mmCIF file of N, CA and C in Angstrom:
data_model
loop_
_atom_site.group_PDB
_atom_site.id
_atom_site.type_symbol
_atom_site.label_atom_id
_atom_site.label_comp_id
_atom_site.label_asym_id
_atom_site.label_seq_id
_atom_site.Cartn_x
_atom_site.Cartn_y
_atom_site.Cartn_z
ATOM 1 N N MET A 1 9.540 -17.245 -97.997
ATOM 2 C CA MET A 1 9.068 -16.133 -98.150
ATOM 3 C C MET A 1 8.741 -15.264 -96.894
ATOM 4 N N SER A 2 8.861 -13.908 -96.238
ATOM 5 C CA SER A 2 7.800 -13.552 -94.943
ATOM 6 C C SER A 2 7.013 -11.950 -96.020
ATOM 7 N N ILE A 3 6.755 -11.618 -95.077
ATOM 8 C CA ILE A 3 5.119 -10.942 -95.290
ATOM 9 C C ILE A 3 6.400 -9.935 -94.374
ATOM 10 N N SER A 4 5.808 -8.718 -95.171
ATOM 11 C CA SER A 4 6.681 -7.464 -94.678
ATOM 12 C C SER A 4 5.177 -6.060 -93.734
ATOM 13 N N ARG A 5 5.276 -5.330 -93.221
ATOM 14 C CA ARG A 5 4.641 -4.542 -92.898
ATOM 15 C C ARG A 5 4.820 -3.596 -94.114
ATOM 16 N N ILE A 6 3.815 -2.734 -94.506
ATOM 17 C CA ILE A 6 3.760 -1.807 -95.207
ATOM 18 C C ILE A 6 3.434 -0.767 -94.440
ATOM 19 N N SER A 7 3.946 0.737 -95.146
ATOM 20 C CA SER A 7 4.239 1.428 -94.583
ATOM 21 C C SER A 7 2.885 2.205 -94.955
ATOM 22 N N ARG A 8 2.543 3.345 -93.929
ATOM 23 C CA ARG A 8 1.946 4.418 -94.809
ATOM 24 C C ARG A 8 1.728 4.950 -95.620
ATOM 25 N N PRO A 9 3.004 5.698 -96.125
ATOM 26 C CA PRO A 9 3.383 6.059 -97.141
ATOM 27 C C PRO A 9 3.172 5.630 -98.405
ATOM 28 N N ALA A 10 3.655 3.939 -98.189
ATOM 29 C CA ALA A 10 4.130 3.135 -99.061
ATOM 30 C C ALA A 10 2.347 3.061 -99.749
ATOM 31 N N LEU A 11 1.814 2.810 -99.146
ATOM 32 C CA LEU A 11 0.574 2.292 -98.932
ATOM 33 C C LEU A 11 -0.217 3.200 -99.841
ATOM 34 N N SER A 12 -0.266 4.811 -98.913
ATOM 35 C CA SER A 12 -0.624 5.977 -99.945
ATOM 36 C C SER A 12 -0.587 5.560 -101.496
ATOM 37 N N ARG A 13 0.795 5.584 -101.865
ATOM 38 C CA ARG A 13 1.150 5.143 -102.925
ATOM 39 C C ARG A 13 1.020 4.266 -103.719
ATOM 40 N N ILE A 14 0.772 3.202 -103.401
ATOM 41 C CA ILE A 14 -0.124 2.033 -103.728
ATOM 42 C C ILE A 14 -1.317 2.370 -104.220
ATOM 43 N N LEU A 15 -2.073 3.206 -103.232
ATOM 44 C CA LEU A 15 -3.790 3.426 -103.375
ATOM 45 C C LEU A 15 -3.554 4.466 -104.233
ATOM 46 N N LYS A 16 -2.762 5.302 -104.990
ATOM 47 C CA LYS A 16 -2.567 6.284 -105.615
ATOM 48 C C LYS A 16 -2.297 6.322 -107.039
ATOM 49 N N ASN A 17 -2.108 5.198 -107.258
ATOM 50 C CA ASN A 17 -1.368 4.068 -108.491
ATOM 51 C C ASN A 17 0.090 5.205 -108.461
ATOM 52 N N GLU A 18 0.389 5.607 -107.906
ATOM 53 C CA GLU A 18 1.858 6.365 -108.439
ATOM 54 C C GLU A 18 3.227 5.408 -108.178
ATOM 55 N N LEU A 19 3.107 4.309 -108.183
ATOM 56 C CA LEU A 19 4.198 3.568 -108.735
ATOM 57 C C LEU A 19 4.619 3.028 -109.736
ATOM 58 N N LYS A 20 6.286 3.377 -110.036
ATOM 59 C CA LYS A 20 7.359 3.312 -110.781
ATOM 60 C C LYS A 20 6.345 1.620 -111.821
ATOM 61 N N THR A 21 6.981 1.189 -111.255
ATOM 62 C CA THR A 21 6.396 0.015 -112.157
ATOM 63 C C THR A 21 5.243 -1.174 -111.229
ATOM 64 N N PRO A 22 3.815 -1.215 -112.506
ATOM 65 C CA PRO A 22 3.161 -1.649 -111.408
ATOM 66 C C PRO A 22 3.767 -2.939 -110.664
ATOM 67 N N ILE A 23 2.724 -3.275 -109.829
ATOM 68 C CA ILE A 23 2.576 -4.195 -108.462
ATOM 69 C C ILE A 23 1.558 -4.758 -107.898
ATOM 70 N N SER A 24 1.200 -6.117 -107.892
ATOM 71 C CA SER A 24 0.211 -6.936 -107.627
ATOM 72 C C SER A 24 0.070 -7.565 -105.996
ATOM 73 N N CYS A 25 -0.399 -7.213 -105.032
ATOM 74 C CA CYS A 25 -0.145 -7.184 -103.944
ATOM 75 C C CYS A 25 -2.074 -7.730 -103.209
ATOM 76 N N PHE A 26 -1.237 -8.620 -102.064
ATOM 77 C CA PHE A 26 -2.315 -8.934 -100.875
ATOM 78 C C PHE A 26 -2.350 -7.835 -99.987
ATOM 79 N N ILE A 27 -2.995 -7.336 -99.206
ATOM 80 C CA ILE A 27 -2.904 -6.721 -97.736
ATOM 81 C C ILE A 27 -3.863 -7.783 -96.813
ATOM 82 N N LYS A 28 -3.066 -7.617 -95.695
ATOM 83 C CA LYS A 28 -3.992 -8.164 -94.959
ATOM 84 C C LYS A 28 -3.834 -6.886 -93.755
ATOM 85 N N PHE A 29 -5.073 -6.313 -93.756
ATOM 86 C CA PHE A 29 -4.965 -5.056 -92.673
ATOM 87 C C PHE A 29 -6.332 -5.866 -91.147
ATOM 88 N N TYR A 30 -5.002 -5.421 -89.958
ATOM 89 C CA TYR A 30 -4.917 -5.993 -88.639
ATOM 90 C C TYR A 30 -5.309 -5.336 -87.772
ATOM 91 N N SER A 31 -5.368 -5.561 -86.412
ATOM 92 C CA SER A 31 -5.463 -5.205 -85.629
ATOM 93 C C SER A 31 -4.633 -5.658 -84.315
ATOM 94 N N ASN A 32 -3.691 -5.355 -83.452
ATOM 95 C CA ASN A 32 -3.011 -6.436 -82.073
ATOM 96 C C ASN A 32 -3.517 -6.909 -81.124
ATOM 97 N N SER A 33 -4.831 -5.872 -81.715
ATOM 98 C CA SER A 33 -6.021 -6.119 -80.253
ATOM 99 C C SER A 33 -6.930 -6.842 -80.625
ATOM 100 N N CYS A 34 -6.871 -7.712 -82.189
ATOM 101 C CA CYS A 34 -7.648 -8.242 -82.561
ATOM 102 C C CYS A 34 -7.618 -9.385 -82.530
ATOM 103 N N PRO A 35 -8.468 -11.187 -81.589
ATOM 104 C CA PRO A 35 -8.047 -12.478 -81.918
ATOM 105 C C PRO A 35 -7.693 -13.125 -82.730
ATOM 106 N N PHE A 36 -9.057 -12.705 -84.032
ATOM 107 C CA PHE A 36 -9.337 -13.808 -85.217
ATOM 108 C C PHE A 36 -7.285 -12.975 -86.335
ATOM 109 N N CYS A 37 -6.953 -11.759 -85.653
ATOM 110 C CA CYS A 37 -5.835 -11.153 -86.296
ATOM 111 C C CYS A 37 -4.722 -12.332 -85.848
ATOM 112 N N VAL A 38 -4.447 -12.400 -84.727
ATOM 113 C CA VAL A 38 -3.022 -12.678 -84.702
ATOM 114 C C VAL A 38 -4.005 -14.416 -85.137
ATOM 115 N N ASN A 39 -4.408 -14.951 -85.295
ATOM 116 C CA ASN A 39 -4.610 -16.526 -85.303
ATOM 117 C C ASN A 39 -4.787 -16.301 -87.199
ATOM 118 N N LEU A 40 -5.080 -15.596 -87.027
ATOM 119 C CA LEU A 40 -5.105 -15.463 -89.599
ATOM 120 C C LEU A 40 -3.197 -15.087 -89.691
ATOM 121 N N LYS A 41 -3.086 -14.812 -88.664
ATOM 122 C CA LYS A 41 -1.133 -14.637 -88.744
ATOM 123 C C LYS A 41 -0.422 -15.799 -89.513
ATOM 124 N N PRO A 42 -0.593 -16.809 -89.026
ATOM 125 C CA PRO A 42 0.375 -17.740 -89.462
ATOM 126 C C PRO A 42 0.194 -18.912 -90.362
ATOM 127 N N PHE A 43 -1.413 -18.692 -91.010
ATOM 128 C CA PHE A 43 -1.804 -19.305 -92.151
ATOM 129 C C PHE A 43 -1.425 -17.879 -93.435
ATOM 130 N N PHE A 44 -2.076 -16.854 -93.188
ATOM 131 C CA PHE A 44 -1.163 -15.844 -94.382
ATOM 132 C C PHE A 44 -0.462 -15.677 -94.399
ATOM 133 N N HIS A 45 0.363 -16.098 -93.242
ATOM 134 C CA HIS A 45 1.847 -15.945 -94.308
ATOM 135 C C HIS A 45 1.803 -18.029 -94.484
ATOM 136 N N ASP A 46 1.636 -18.477 -94.522
ATOM 137 C CA ASP A 46 1.595 -20.290 -94.980
ATOM 138 C C ASP A 46 1.232 -20.359 -97.126
ATOM 139 N N VAL A 47 0.328 -18.646 -97.189
ATOM 140 C CA VAL A 47 0.051 -18.550 -98.440
ATOM 141 C C VAL A 47 1.223 -18.499 -98.825
ATOM 142 N N ALA A 48 1.465 -17.507 -98.346
ATOM 143 C CA ALA A 48 2.201 -15.924 -98.232
ATOM 144 C C ALA A 48 3.767 -16.870 -99.845
ATOM 145 N N ASP A 49 3.485 -17.955 -98.416
ATOM 146 C CA ASP A 49 4.941 -18.403 -98.610
ATOM 147 C C ASP A 49 4.978 -19.737 -100.477
ATOM 148 N N LYS A 50 3.591 -19.686 -100.501
ATOM 149 C CA LYS A 50 3.046 -20.684 -101.477
ATOM 150 C C LYS A 50 3.597 -19.460 -102.954
ATOM 151 N N TYR A 51 2.480 -18.497 -102.774
ATOM 152 C CA TYR A 51 2.212 -18.225 -104.312
ATOM 153 C C TYR A 51 2.883 -16.432 -103.537
ATOM 154 N N GLN A 52 3.908 -16.278 -102.613
ATOM 155 C CA GLN A 52 5.015 -15.121 -103.501
ATOM 156 C C GLN A 52 5.576 -15.318 -104.500
ATOM 157 N N ASN A 53 6.077 -14.156 -104.876
ATOM 158 C CA ASN A 53 6.953 -14.245 -105.930
ATOM 159 C C ASN A 53 7.362 -12.759 -106.636
ATOM 160 N N GLU A 54 7.905 -12.231 -107.798
ATOM 161 C CA GLU A 54 8.340 -11.620 -108.233
ATOM 162 C C GLU A 54 6.747 -10.669 -108.616
ATOM 163 N N GLN A 55 5.681 -11.253 -109.036
ATOM 164 C CA GLN A 55 4.822 -10.578 -109.404
ATOM 165 C C GLN A 55 3.481 -10.508 -108.509
ATOM 166 N N ASN A 56 3.190 -11.300 -107.733
ATOM 167 C CA ASN A 56 2.303 -11.540 -106.366
ATOM 168 C C ASN A 56 3.556 -11.175 -105.116
ATOM 169 N N HIS A 57 3.167 -9.612 -104.772
ATOM 170 C CA HIS A 57 3.109 -10.091 -103.278
ATOM 171 C C HIS A 57 2.904 -9.513 -102.108
ATOM 172 N N PHE A 58 2.768 -9.846 -100.881
ATOM 173 C CA PHE A 58 1.946 -10.427 -99.656
ATOM 174 C C PHE A 58 2.566 -8.920 -98.782
ATOM 175 N N TYR A 59 1.727 -8.627 -98.046
ATOM 176 C CA TYR A 59 2.091 -7.054 -97.048
ATOM 177 C C TYR A 59 0.961 -7.609 -95.952
ATOM 178 N N ALA A 60 1.676 -6.905 -95.007
ATOM 179 C CA ALA A 60 0.324 -6.739 -93.710
ATOM 180 C C ALA A 60 0.292 -5.696 -93.404
ATOM 181 N N PHE A 61 -0.721 -4.623 -92.847
ATOM 182 C CA PHE A 61 -1.215 -2.808 -92.450
ATOM 183 C C PHE A 61 -1.627 -3.248 -90.665
ATOM 184 N N ASN A 62 -1.291 -2.837 -90.250
ATOM 185 C CA ASN A 62 -1.669 -2.555 -89.099
ATOM 186 C C ASN A 62 -2.867 -0.713 -89.283
ATOM 187 N N ILE A 63 -4.202 -1.342 -89.303
ATOM 188 C CA ILE A 63 -4.905 -0.453 -89.254
ATOM 189 C C ILE A 63 -4.738 1.222 -88.408
ATOM 190 N N ALA A 64 -4.183 0.644 -87.433
ATOM 191 C CA ALA A 64 -4.247 1.598 -86.436
ATOM 192 C C ALA A 64 -2.964 2.898 -86.485
ATOM 193 N N ASP A 65 -2.251 2.435 -87.972
ATOM 194 C CA ASP A 65 -1.439 3.554 -88.402
ATOM 195 C C ASP A 65 -1.842 4.355 -89.255
ATOM 196 N N ASP A 66 -3.511 3.824 -89.783
ATOM 197 C CA ASP A 66 -4.529 5.080 -90.674
ATOM 198 C C ASP A 66 -5.903 3.949 -90.793
ATOM 199 N N PRO A 67 -6.605 4.413 -89.179
ATOM 200 C CA PRO A 67 -8.188 4.263 -89.763
ATOM 201 C C PRO A 67 -9.167 4.739 -91.096
ATOM 202 N N SER A 68 -8.378 5.068 -91.185
ATOM 203 C CA SER A 68 -8.752 6.096 -92.704
ATOM 204 C C SER A 68 -9.130 4.920 -93.842
ATOM 205 N N VAL A 69 -7.865 3.731 -93.669
ATOM 206 C CA VAL A 69 -7.886 3.139 -94.986
ATOM 207 C C VAL A 69 -9.133 2.093 -94.898
ATOM 208 N N ALA A 70 -9.254 1.901 -94.037
ATOM 209 C CA ALA A 70 -11.256 0.856 -93.885
ATOM 210 C C ALA A 70 -12.061 1.892 -95.004
ATOM 211 N N LYS A 71 -12.284 3.380 -94.302
ATOM 212 C CA LYS A 71 -13.317 4.121 -95.815
ATOM 213 C C LYS A 71 -12.950 3.786 -96.682
ATOM 214 N N LYS A 72 -11.631 3.876 -97.657
ATOM 215 C CA LYS A 72 -11.162 4.263 -98.579
ATOM 216 C C LYS A 72 -11.284 3.031 -99.053
ATOM 217 N N LEU A 73 -11.027 2.322 -98.546
ATOM 218 C CA LEU A 73 -11.621 0.793 -99.307
ATOM 219 C C LEU A 73 -12.616 -0.030 -99.318
ATOM 220 N N LYS A 74 -13.178 0.420 -98.515
ATOM 221 C CA LYS A 74 -14.669 0.059 -98.263
ATOM 222 C C LYS A 74 -15.473 -1.382 -97.286
ATOM 223 N N PHE A 75 -14.217 -0.897 -95.910
ATOM 224 C CA PHE A 75 -14.219 -2.467 -94.896
ATOM 225 C C PHE A 75 -14.375 -1.866 -94.189
ATOM 226 N N LYS A 76 -15.474 -2.805 -93.360
ATOM 227 C CA LYS A 76 -15.568 -2.263 -91.623
ATOM 228 C C LYS A 76 -14.937 -2.616 -90.759
ATOM 229 N N GLY A 77 -14.018 -3.995 -90.636
ATOM 230 C CA GLY A 77 -13.620 -4.258 -89.377
ATOM 231 C C GLY A 77 -12.123 -4.879 -89.801
ATOM 232 N N VAL A 78 -11.185 -5.816 -89.323
ATOM 233 C CA VAL A 78 -10.488 -6.225 -88.949
ATOM 234 C C VAL A 78 -10.535 -7.272 -88.764
ATOM 235 N N PRO A 79 -10.073 -8.512 -89.596
ATOM 236 C CA PRO A 79 -9.281 -8.641 -89.604
ATOM 237 C C PRO A 79 -9.531 -8.861 -91.333
ATOM 238 N N THR A 80 -9.382 -8.172 -92.949
ATOM 239 C CA THR A 80 -9.673 -7.856 -93.900
ATOM 240 C C THR A 80 -8.596 -7.875 -95.319
ATOM 241 N N ILE A 81 -8.596 -8.793 -95.460
ATOM 242 C CA ILE A 81 -7.670 -8.692 -96.805
ATOM 243 C C ILE A 81 -8.305 -8.013 -97.924
ATOM 244 N N VAL A 82 -6.992 -7.492 -98.294
ATOM 245 C CA VAL A 82 -7.397 -6.802 -99.707
ATOM 246 C C VAL A 82 -6.401 -7.278 -100.857
ATOM 247 N N TYR A 83 -7.178 -7.182 -102.435
ATOM 248 C CA TYR A 83 -6.008 -7.326 -103.288
ATOM 249 C C TYR A 83 -5.646 -6.135 -103.635
ATOM 250 N N ILE A 84 -4.356 -5.398 -104.476
ATOM 251 C CA ILE A 84 -4.703 -4.072 -104.727
ATOM 252 C C ILE A 84 -3.456 -4.341 -106.512
ATOM 253 N N SER A 85 -3.660 -4.096 -107.095
ATOM 254 C CA SER A 85 -2.990 -3.852 -108.765
ATOM 255 C C SER A 85 -2.675 -2.956 -109.224
ATOM 256 N N THR A 86 -1.134 -2.387 -109.259
ATOM 257 C CA THR A 86 -1.543 -0.873 -109.952
ATOM 258 C C THR A 86 -1.075 -1.035 -110.980
ATOM 259 N N GLY A 87 -0.962 0.543 -112.216
ATOM 260 C CA GLY A 87 0.024 -0.083 -113.656
ATOM 261 C C GLY A 87 -1.145 0.839 -114.018
ATOM 262 N N GLN A 88 -1.586 0.136 -115.977
ATOM 263 C CA GLN A 88 -2.585 1.162 -116.727
ATOM 264 C C GLN A 88 -3.941 0.502 -116.075
ATOM 265 N N SER A 89 -3.959 -0.362 -115.600
ATOM 266 C CA SER A 89 -5.461 -0.853 -115.459
ATOM 267 C C SER A 89 -6.335 -0.947 -114.088
ATOM 268 N N PRO A 90 -6.105 -0.550 -112.789
ATOM 269 C CA PRO A 90 -5.679 -0.437 -110.892
ATOM 270 C C PRO A 90 -6.774 -1.214 -111.095
ATOM 271 N N LYS A 91 -6.949 -2.549 -110.247
ATOM 272 C CA LYS A 91 -7.876 -3.374 -109.706
ATOM 273 C C LYS A 91 -7.838 -2.976 -107.964
ATOM 274 N N VAL A 92 -8.663 -2.995 -107.136
ATOM 275 C CA VAL A 92 -8.708 -2.916 -106.407
ATOM 276 C C VAL A 92 -10.131 -4.271 -105.985
ATOM 277 N N ASN A 93 -9.252 -5.465 -104.974
ATOM 278 C CA ASN A 93 -11.250 -6.632 -104.425
ATOM 279 C C ASN A 93 -10.767 -6.910 -103.262
ATOM 280 N N VAL A 94 -11.688 -6.814 -102.411
ATOM 281 C CA VAL A 94 -11.249 -6.755 -100.933
ATOM 282 C C VAL A 94 -12.431 -7.817 -101.160
ATOM 283 N N LEU A 95 -11.640 -9.303 -99.956
ATOM 284 C CA LEU A 95 -12.530 -10.205 -99.760
ATOM 285 C C LEU A 95 -13.442 -10.333 -98.720
ATOM 286 N N LYS A 96 -14.614 -11.068 -99.340
ATOM 287 C CA LYS A 96 -16.313 -10.366 -98.498
ATOM 288 C C LYS A 96 -15.950 -11.196 -97.266
ATOM 289 N N ASP A 97 -16.367 -10.962 -96.740
ATOM 290 C CA ASP A 97 -17.113 -11.305 -95.159
ATOM 291 C C ASP A 97 -17.879 -12.651 -95.244
ATOM 292 N N PRO A 98 -17.458 -13.461 -94.554
ATOM 293 C CA PRO A 98 -18.134 -15.132 -94.115
ATOM 294 C C PRO A 98 -19.356 -14.863 -94.318
ATOM 295 N N LYS A 99 -20.288 -15.540 -94.632
ATOM 296 C CA LYS A 99 -21.489 -15.570 -93.742
ATOM 297 C C LYS A 99 -21.785 -16.038 -92.774
ATOM 298 N N GLU A 100 -21.037 -16.877 -92.281
ATOM 299 C CA GLU A 100 -20.406 -17.219 -90.263
ATOM 300 C C GLU A 100 -18.841 -17.305 -90.433
ATOM 301 N N ALA A 101 -18.463 -17.036 -89.499
ATOM 302 C CA ALA A 101 -17.165 -16.761 -89.344
ATOM 303 C C ALA A 101 -16.553 -18.053 -88.990
ATOM 304 N N ASP A 102 -15.398 -18.081 -89.287
ATOM 305 C CA ASP A 102 -14.377 -19.176 -89.377
ATOM 306 C C ASP A 102 -14.307 -19.259 -87.515
ATOM 307 N N GLU A 103 -14.457 -20.340 -86.161
ATOM 308 C CA GLU A 103 -14.189 -20.027 -85.137
ATOM 309 C C GLU A 103 -12.868 -19.267 -84.656
ATOM 310 N N ASP A 104 -11.572 -19.996 -85.381
ATOM 311 C CA ASP A 104 -10.075 -19.528 -85.469
ATOM 312 C C ASP A 104 -10.130 -17.874 -85.802
ATOM 313 N N LEU A 105 -9.950 -18.149 -87.590
ATOM 314 C CA LEU A 105 -9.790 -17.558 -88.243
ATOM 315 C C LEU A 105 -10.480 -16.489 -89.386
ATOM 316 N N TYR A 106 -11.609 -16.026 -88.437
ATOM 317 C CA TYR A 106 -13.013 -15.027 -88.554
ATOM 318 C C TYR A 106 -13.162 -15.852 -90.907
ATOM 319 N N TYR A 107 -12.275 -15.968 -91.146
ATOM 320 C CA TYR A 107 -12.563 -15.986 -92.676
ATOM 321 C C TYR A 107 -12.492 -17.357 -92.889
ATOM 322 N N HIS A 108 -12.897 -18.299 -93.576
ATOM 323 C CA HIS A 108 -12.965 -19.906 -93.550
ATOM 324 C C HIS A 108 -11.431 -20.096 -94.986
ATOM 325 N N PRO A 109 -10.343 -20.829 -94.661
ATOM 326 C CA PRO A 109 -9.222 -20.472 -95.265
ATOM 327 C C PRO A 109 -9.267 -21.178 -96.486
ATOM 328 N N GLU A 110 -10.626 -22.445 -97.190
ATOM 329 C CA GLU A 110 -10.898 -21.902 -98.587
ATOM 330 C C GLU A 110 -10.949 -20.782 -99.346
ATOM 331 N N ASP A 111 -11.933 -20.282 -98.304
ATOM 332 C CA ASP A 111 -11.796 -19.200 -98.829
ATOM 333 C C ASP A 111 -10.930 -17.860 -98.775
ATOM 334 N N ILE A 112 -10.129 -18.067 -98.411
ATOM 335 C CA ILE A 112 -9.030 -17.450 -98.711
ATOM 336 C C ILE A 112 -8.018 -17.803 -99.744
ATOM 337 N N LEU A 113 -7.890 -18.920 -99.851
ATOM 338 C CA LEU A 113 -7.252 -19.707 -100.848
ATOM 339 C C LEU A 113 -7.881 -18.707 -101.940
ATOM 340 N N GLU A 114 -8.879 -19.412 -102.161
ATOM 341 C CA GLU A 114 -9.674 -18.930 -103.770
ATOM 342 C C GLU A 114 -9.585 -17.677 -104.443
ATOM 343 N N PHE A 115 -9.129 -17.004 -103.126
ATOM 344 C CA PHE A 115 -9.598 -15.554 -103.068
ATOM 345 C C PHE A 115 -7.665 -14.706 -103.729
ATOM 346 N N VAL A 116 -6.872 -15.522 -103.192
ATOM 347 C CA VAL A 116 -5.100 -15.114 -103.667
ATOM 348 C C VAL A 116 -5.537 -16.111 -105.019
ATOM 349 N N ARG A 117 -5.895 -17.160 -105.186
ATOM 350 C CA ARG A 117 -5.564 -17.715 -106.548
ATOM 351 C C ARG A 117 -6.565 -17.184 -108.260
ATOM 352 N N SER A 118 -7.349 -17.089 -107.208
ATOM 353 C CA SER A 118 -8.531 -16.112 -108.398
ATOM 354 C C SER A 118 -7.754 -14.152 -109.258
ATOM 355 N N ASN A 119 -6.903 -13.952 -108.378
ATOM 356 C CA ASN A 119 -6.701 -12.769 -108.257
ATOM 357 C C ASN A 119 -5.096 -12.965 -108.303
ATOM 358 N N LEU A 120 -4.427 -14.314 -108.578
ATOM 359 C CA LEU A 120 -3.258 -13.843 -108.476
ATOM 360 C C LEU A 120 -2.549 -13.624 -110.277
ATOM 361 N N ARG A 121 -1.620 -12.579 -110.144
ATOM 362 C CA ARG A 121 -0.696 -12.038 -111.438
ATOM 363 C C ARG A 121 -0.270 -13.064 -112.041
ATOM 364 N N ASP A 122 -0.117 -13.781 -113.286
ATOM 365 C CA ASP A 122 0.891 -14.844 -114.348
ATOM 366 C C ASP A 122 1.886 -14.315 -114.762
ATOM 367 N N GLU A 123 1.628 -13.141 -114.877
ATOM 368 C CA GLU A 123 2.685 -11.938 -116.150
ATOM 369 C C GLU A 123 4.221 -12.641 -116.288
#
């Protein structure tokens, strides 16, 4: 499976919990000018290939499409990975910045995997 680039209107509907069907998604916020974001792309795709299913979706959002989303979700820069679930009990989790950045991906691979595993919906 591949990661879809999510549009600004679709992201807005998710954040406002306006979807008819509840979803659970992991969104990588990125910038084309960010070297960490470029390096993170293949790893995030590998994670999506392993964990994406009908209950868990993986998306990418270019922060240039709506810079104000960082303030809404309370993160400072890119790359950032966010988990959002919609429905009766909406939930937003932002992967915390590492104490020391990984020299290639910014996040440490094991931290990304733990974040994804701890937020997977298995209904």
